[in-house]
Coordinates of C-alpha atoms and ligand atoms in Angstrom, one line a residue:
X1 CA 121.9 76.0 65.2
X2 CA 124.7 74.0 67.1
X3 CA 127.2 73.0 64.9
X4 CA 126.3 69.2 65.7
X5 CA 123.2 69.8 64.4
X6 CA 123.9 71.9 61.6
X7 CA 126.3 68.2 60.2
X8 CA 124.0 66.3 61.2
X9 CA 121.0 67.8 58.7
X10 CA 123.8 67.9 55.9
X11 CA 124.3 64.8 55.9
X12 CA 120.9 63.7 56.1
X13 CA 120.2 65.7 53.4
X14 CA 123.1 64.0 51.4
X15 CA 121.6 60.3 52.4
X16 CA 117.8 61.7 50.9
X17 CA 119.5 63.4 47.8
X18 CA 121.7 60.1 47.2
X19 CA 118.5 57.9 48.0
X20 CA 116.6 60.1 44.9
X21 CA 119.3 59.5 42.6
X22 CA 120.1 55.8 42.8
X23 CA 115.8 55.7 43.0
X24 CA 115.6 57.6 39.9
X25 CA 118.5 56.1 38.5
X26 CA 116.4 52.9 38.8
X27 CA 113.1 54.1 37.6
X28 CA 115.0 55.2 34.7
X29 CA 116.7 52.0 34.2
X30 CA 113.4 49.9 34.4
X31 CA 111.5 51.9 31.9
X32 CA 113.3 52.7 29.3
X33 CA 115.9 49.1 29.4
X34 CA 114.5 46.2 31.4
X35 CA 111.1 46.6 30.2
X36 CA 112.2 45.8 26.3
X37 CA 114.8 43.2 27.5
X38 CA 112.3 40.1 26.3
X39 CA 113.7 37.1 27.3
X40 CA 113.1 33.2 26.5
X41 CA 113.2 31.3 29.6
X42 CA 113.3 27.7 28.9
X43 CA 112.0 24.7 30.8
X44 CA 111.3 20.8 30.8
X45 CA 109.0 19.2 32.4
X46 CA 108.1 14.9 32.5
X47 CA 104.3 14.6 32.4
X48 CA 104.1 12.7 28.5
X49 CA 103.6 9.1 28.1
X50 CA 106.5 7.0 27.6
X51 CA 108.0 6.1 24.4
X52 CA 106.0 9.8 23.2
X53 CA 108.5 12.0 21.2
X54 CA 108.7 15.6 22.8
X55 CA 106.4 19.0 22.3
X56 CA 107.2 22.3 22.5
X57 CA 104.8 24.8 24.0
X58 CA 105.5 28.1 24.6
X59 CA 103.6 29.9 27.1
X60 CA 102.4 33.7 26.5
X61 CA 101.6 35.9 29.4
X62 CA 100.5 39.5 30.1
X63 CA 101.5 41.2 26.9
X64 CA 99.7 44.2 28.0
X65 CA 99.8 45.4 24.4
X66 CA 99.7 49.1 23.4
X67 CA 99.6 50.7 20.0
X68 CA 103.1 51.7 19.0
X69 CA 105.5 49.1 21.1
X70 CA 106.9 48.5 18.1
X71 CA 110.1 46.3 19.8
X72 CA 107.6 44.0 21.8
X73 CA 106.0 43.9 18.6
X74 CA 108.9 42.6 16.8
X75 CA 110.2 40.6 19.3
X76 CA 106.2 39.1 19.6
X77 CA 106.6 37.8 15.7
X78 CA 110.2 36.5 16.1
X79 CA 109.1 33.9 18.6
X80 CA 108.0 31.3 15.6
X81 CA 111.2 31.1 15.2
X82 CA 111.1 29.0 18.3
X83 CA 108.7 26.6 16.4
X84 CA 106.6 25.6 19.0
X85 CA 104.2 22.8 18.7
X86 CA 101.4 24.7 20.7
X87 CA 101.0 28.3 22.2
X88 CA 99.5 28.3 25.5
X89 CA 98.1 32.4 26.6
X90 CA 97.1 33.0 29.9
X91 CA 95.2 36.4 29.2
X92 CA 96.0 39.9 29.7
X93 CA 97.1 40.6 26.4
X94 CA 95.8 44.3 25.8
X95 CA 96.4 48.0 28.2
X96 CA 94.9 49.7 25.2
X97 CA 90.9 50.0 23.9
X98 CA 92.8 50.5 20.3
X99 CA 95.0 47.1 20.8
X100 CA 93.3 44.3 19.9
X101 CA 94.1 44.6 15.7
X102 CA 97.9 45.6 16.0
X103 CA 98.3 42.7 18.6
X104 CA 96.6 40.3 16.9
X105 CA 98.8 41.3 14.1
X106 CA 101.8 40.9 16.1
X107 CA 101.2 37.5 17.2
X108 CA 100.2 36.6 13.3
X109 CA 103.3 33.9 13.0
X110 CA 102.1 32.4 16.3
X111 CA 98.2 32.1 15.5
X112 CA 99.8 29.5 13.1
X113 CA 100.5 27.6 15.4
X114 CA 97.7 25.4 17.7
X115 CA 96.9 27.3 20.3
X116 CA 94.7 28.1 23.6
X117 CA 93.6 30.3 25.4
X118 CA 91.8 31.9 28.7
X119 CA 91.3 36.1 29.4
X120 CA 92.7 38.2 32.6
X121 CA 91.2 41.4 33.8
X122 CA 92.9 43.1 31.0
X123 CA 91.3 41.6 28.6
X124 CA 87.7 42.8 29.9
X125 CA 88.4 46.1 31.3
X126 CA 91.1 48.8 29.8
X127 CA 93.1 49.7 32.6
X128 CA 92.6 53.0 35.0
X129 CA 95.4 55.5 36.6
X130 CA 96.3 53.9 39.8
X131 CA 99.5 55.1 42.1
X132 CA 102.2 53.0 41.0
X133 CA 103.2 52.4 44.7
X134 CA 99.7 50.8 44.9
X135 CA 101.4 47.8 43.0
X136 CA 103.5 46.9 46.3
X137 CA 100.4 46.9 48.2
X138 CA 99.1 43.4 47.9
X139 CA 96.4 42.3 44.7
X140 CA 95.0 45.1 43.0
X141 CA 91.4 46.1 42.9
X142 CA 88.8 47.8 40.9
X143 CA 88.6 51.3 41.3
X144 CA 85.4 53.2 42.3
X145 CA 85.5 54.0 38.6
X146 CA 83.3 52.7 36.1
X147 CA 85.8 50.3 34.1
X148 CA 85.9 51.0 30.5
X149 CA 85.3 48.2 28.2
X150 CA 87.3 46.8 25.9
X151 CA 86.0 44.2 22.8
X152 CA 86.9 41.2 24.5
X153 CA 84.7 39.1 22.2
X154 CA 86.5 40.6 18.8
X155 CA 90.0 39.2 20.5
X156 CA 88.7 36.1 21.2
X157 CA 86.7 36.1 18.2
X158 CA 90.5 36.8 16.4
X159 CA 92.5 33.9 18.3
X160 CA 88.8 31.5 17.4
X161 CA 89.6 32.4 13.9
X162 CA 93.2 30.8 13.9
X163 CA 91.8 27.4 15.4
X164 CA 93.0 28.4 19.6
X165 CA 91.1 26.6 21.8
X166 CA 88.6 28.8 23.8
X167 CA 89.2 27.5 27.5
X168 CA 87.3 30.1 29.2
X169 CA 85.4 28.0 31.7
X170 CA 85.4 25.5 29.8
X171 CA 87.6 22.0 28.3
X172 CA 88.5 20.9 25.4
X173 CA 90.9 18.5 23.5
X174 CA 93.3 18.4 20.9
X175 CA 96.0 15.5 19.1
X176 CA 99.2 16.6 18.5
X177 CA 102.1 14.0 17.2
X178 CA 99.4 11.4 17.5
X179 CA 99.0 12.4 21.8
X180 CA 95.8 13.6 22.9
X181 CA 96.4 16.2 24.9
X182 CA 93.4 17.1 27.3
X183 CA 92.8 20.9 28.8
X184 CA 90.4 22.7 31.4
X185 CA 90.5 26.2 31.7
X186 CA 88.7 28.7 34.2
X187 CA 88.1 32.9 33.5
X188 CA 89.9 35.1 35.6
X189 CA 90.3 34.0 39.5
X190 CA 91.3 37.6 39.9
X191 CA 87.6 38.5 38.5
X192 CA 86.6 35.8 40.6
X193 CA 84.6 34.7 37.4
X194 CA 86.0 31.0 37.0
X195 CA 84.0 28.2 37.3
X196 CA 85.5 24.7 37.4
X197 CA 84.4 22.8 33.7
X198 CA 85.9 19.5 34.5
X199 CA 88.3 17.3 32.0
X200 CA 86.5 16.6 28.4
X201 CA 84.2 14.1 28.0
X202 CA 86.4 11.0 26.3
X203 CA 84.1 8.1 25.5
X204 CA 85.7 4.3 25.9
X205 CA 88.1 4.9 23.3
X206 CA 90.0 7.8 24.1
X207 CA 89.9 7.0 27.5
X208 CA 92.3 4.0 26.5
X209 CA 94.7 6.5 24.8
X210 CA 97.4 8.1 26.0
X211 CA 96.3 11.4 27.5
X212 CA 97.7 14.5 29.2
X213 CA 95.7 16.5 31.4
X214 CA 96.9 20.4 31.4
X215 CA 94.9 23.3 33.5
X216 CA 95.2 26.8 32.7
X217 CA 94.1 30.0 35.0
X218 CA 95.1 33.8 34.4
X219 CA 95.7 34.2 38.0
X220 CA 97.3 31.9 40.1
X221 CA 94.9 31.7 43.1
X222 CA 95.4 29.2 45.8
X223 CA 92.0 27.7 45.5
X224 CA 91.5 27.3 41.6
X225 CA 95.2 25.6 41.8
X226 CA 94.1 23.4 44.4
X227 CA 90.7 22.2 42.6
X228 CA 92.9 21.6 39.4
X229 CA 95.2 19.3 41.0
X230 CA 92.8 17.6 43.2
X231 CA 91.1 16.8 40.0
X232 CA 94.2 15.3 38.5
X233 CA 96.0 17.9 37.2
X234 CA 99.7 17.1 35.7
X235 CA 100.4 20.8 34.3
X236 CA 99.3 24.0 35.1
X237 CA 99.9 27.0 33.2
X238 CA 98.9 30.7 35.0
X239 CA 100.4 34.0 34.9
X240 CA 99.1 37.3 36.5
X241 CA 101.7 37.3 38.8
X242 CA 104.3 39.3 36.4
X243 CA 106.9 37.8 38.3
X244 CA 106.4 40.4 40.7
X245 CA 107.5 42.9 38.1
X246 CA 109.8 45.0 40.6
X247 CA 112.3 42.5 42.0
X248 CA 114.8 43.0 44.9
X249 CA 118.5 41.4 43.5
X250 CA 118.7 38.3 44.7
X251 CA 115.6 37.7 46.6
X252 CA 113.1 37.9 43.9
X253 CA 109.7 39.2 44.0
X254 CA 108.0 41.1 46.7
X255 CA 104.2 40.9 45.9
X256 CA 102.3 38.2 43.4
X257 CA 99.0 40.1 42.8
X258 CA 97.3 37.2 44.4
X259 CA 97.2 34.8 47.3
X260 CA 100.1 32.9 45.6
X261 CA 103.5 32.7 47.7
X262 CA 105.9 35.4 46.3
X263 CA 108.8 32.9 46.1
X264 CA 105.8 31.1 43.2
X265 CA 105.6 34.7 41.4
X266 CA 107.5 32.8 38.6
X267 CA 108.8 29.8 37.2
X268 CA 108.4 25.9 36.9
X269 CA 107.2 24.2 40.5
X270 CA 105.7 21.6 42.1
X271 CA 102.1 22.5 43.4
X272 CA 100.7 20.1 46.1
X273 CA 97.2 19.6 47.5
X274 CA 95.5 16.3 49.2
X275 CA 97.9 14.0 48.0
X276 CA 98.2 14.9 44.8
X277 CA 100.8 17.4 43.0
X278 CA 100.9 19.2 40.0
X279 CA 103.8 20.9 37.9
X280 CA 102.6 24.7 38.3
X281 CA 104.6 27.2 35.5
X282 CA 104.2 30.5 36.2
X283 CA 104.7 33.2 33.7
X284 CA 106.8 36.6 34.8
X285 CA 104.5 38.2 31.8
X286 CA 105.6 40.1 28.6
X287 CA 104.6 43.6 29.5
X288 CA 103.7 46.0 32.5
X289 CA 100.6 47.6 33.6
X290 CA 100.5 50.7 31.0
X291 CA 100.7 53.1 34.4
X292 CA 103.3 51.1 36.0
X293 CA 105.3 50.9 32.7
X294 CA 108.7 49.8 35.1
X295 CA 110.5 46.6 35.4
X296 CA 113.4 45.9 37.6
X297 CA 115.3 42.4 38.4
X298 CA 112.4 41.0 36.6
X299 CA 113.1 40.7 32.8
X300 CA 109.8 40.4 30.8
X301 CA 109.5 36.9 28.9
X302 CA 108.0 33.6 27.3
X303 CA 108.5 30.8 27.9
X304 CA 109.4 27.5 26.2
X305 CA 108.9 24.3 27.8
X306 CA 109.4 21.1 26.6
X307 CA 107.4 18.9 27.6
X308 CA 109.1 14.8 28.1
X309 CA 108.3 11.0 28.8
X310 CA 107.9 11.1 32.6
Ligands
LIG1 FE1 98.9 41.4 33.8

């Protein structure tokens, strides 16, 4: 071989070799560091009545729980420390058909607390071996396979129990610090299982109340956001999107699972539709998918917001 050509295959060897390092220097990073590095990202947002005192929700996404994480776990109980005035979980909380007691046990402090609730995928269906690099690929699918089960109805059956509010496809309302606080919820968009239930019914008299309208979604979807906020929407709560889960430093997430624009794959923003806009929060989730057990950029979290007068 020319001598030309012999450097030029070294050093194109190097580039690979140095690539595969730095890659699996990452990998590494993601999965055994970033993806126990729980985080509390803290927000406020102006949608309460004035003169109304203000309420601390904190918003849980995407545990993805499996038997054994024994940090998430702890980290799961510590958060009442955060004494929150209503938990807010948009879904995905198992990976694991064995899940539901140990996480249920995790978020014991929290099931204290008023709550609500609506499932993801994950809640349904444990989840199947996929090609991690499938992730980068736009929103996931079913596979061919026959999805196996999981006890969706003992979960729900565990957060009924503490008093959450069921808001699969359905409303409901609640008074906290004497403000009624008003809620729609839809299954999983992702599913493609939601069906819009409208705002409670309020009779005369609460209808002269103060009253806060917040809509909650697993996935993000373009068209369930847009039916929330065309029906009056001031807060929406979704997650799904685990903030896009591998992030590029300082330009953020390169897929959101869904339709959603990835600059929207988390945080607190302004969603607008035929003249009307909503505040949107977006989750960046708690765990991973259990095949994809890598974060990067993208530190797993809750979060707190504290909802103000407007
Ligand atoms: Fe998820």
């Amino acid at each position: 071989m020319p001598s030309g050509l012999a450097r030029l295959g070294r050093n194109l060897a190097r580039v690979v070799g140095t690539g595969a390092a730095v890659g699996a220097a990452c990998v590494a990073y993601g999965s055994l560091l970033e993806r126990n590095a729980f985080t509390v990202r803290e927000e406020a947002v102006p949608v309460l009545p004035a003169g109304s005192g203000p309420l601390r929700v904190l918003h849980l996404s995407d545990i993805h729980f499996v038997p054994g994480q024994n940090i998430k776990t702890r980290w799961l109980r510590g958060l009442a420390g955060l004494k929150p005035d209503l938990v807010v979980n948009t879904g995905d909380n198992l990976s694991h058909p064995d899940a539901i007691a140990p996480l249920l046990d995790a978020l014991g402090p929290l099931l204290e607390v008023p709550g609500v609730f609506v499932p993801g995928s994950n809640d349904y269906y444990a989840p199947t071996f996929k090609n991690p690099a499938s992730y980068l690929l736009g929103p996931s699918r079913m596979t061919g396979k026959e999805p196996q089960e999981l006890d969706t109805a003992r979960l729900h059956s565990g957060f009924g129990a503490a008093g959450w509010l069921d808001l699969t496809n359905r409303a409901g309302s609640m008074t906290l610090q004497g403000l009624r606080l008003d809620f729609t919820g839809v299954d999983d968009p992702h599913l493609r299982r939601e069906k819009y239930a409208g705002w409670p019914a309020g009779g005369a008299k609460a209808a002269q109340s103060p009253q806060v309208k917040i809509a909650v979604a697993h996935a993000p979807y373009q068209r369930v956001l847009d039916r929330f906020t065309d029906d009056g929407a001031q807060l929406i709560f979704a997650g799904h999107t685990h903030g896009g889960q591998l992030c590029v430093p300082g330009y953020g997430a390169l897929v959101s699972n869904c339709d959603l624009p990835t600059w929207r794959a988390k945080g607190l923003t302004r969603w607008e539709h035929g003249g009307r806009s909503s505040w949107l929060e977006v989750s960046g989730g708690i765990g991973t998918s259990r095949f994809a057990p890598v974060r990067f950029a993208c530190r797993p979290e809750a979060v707190l917001l504290t909802l103000t007068p407007a």
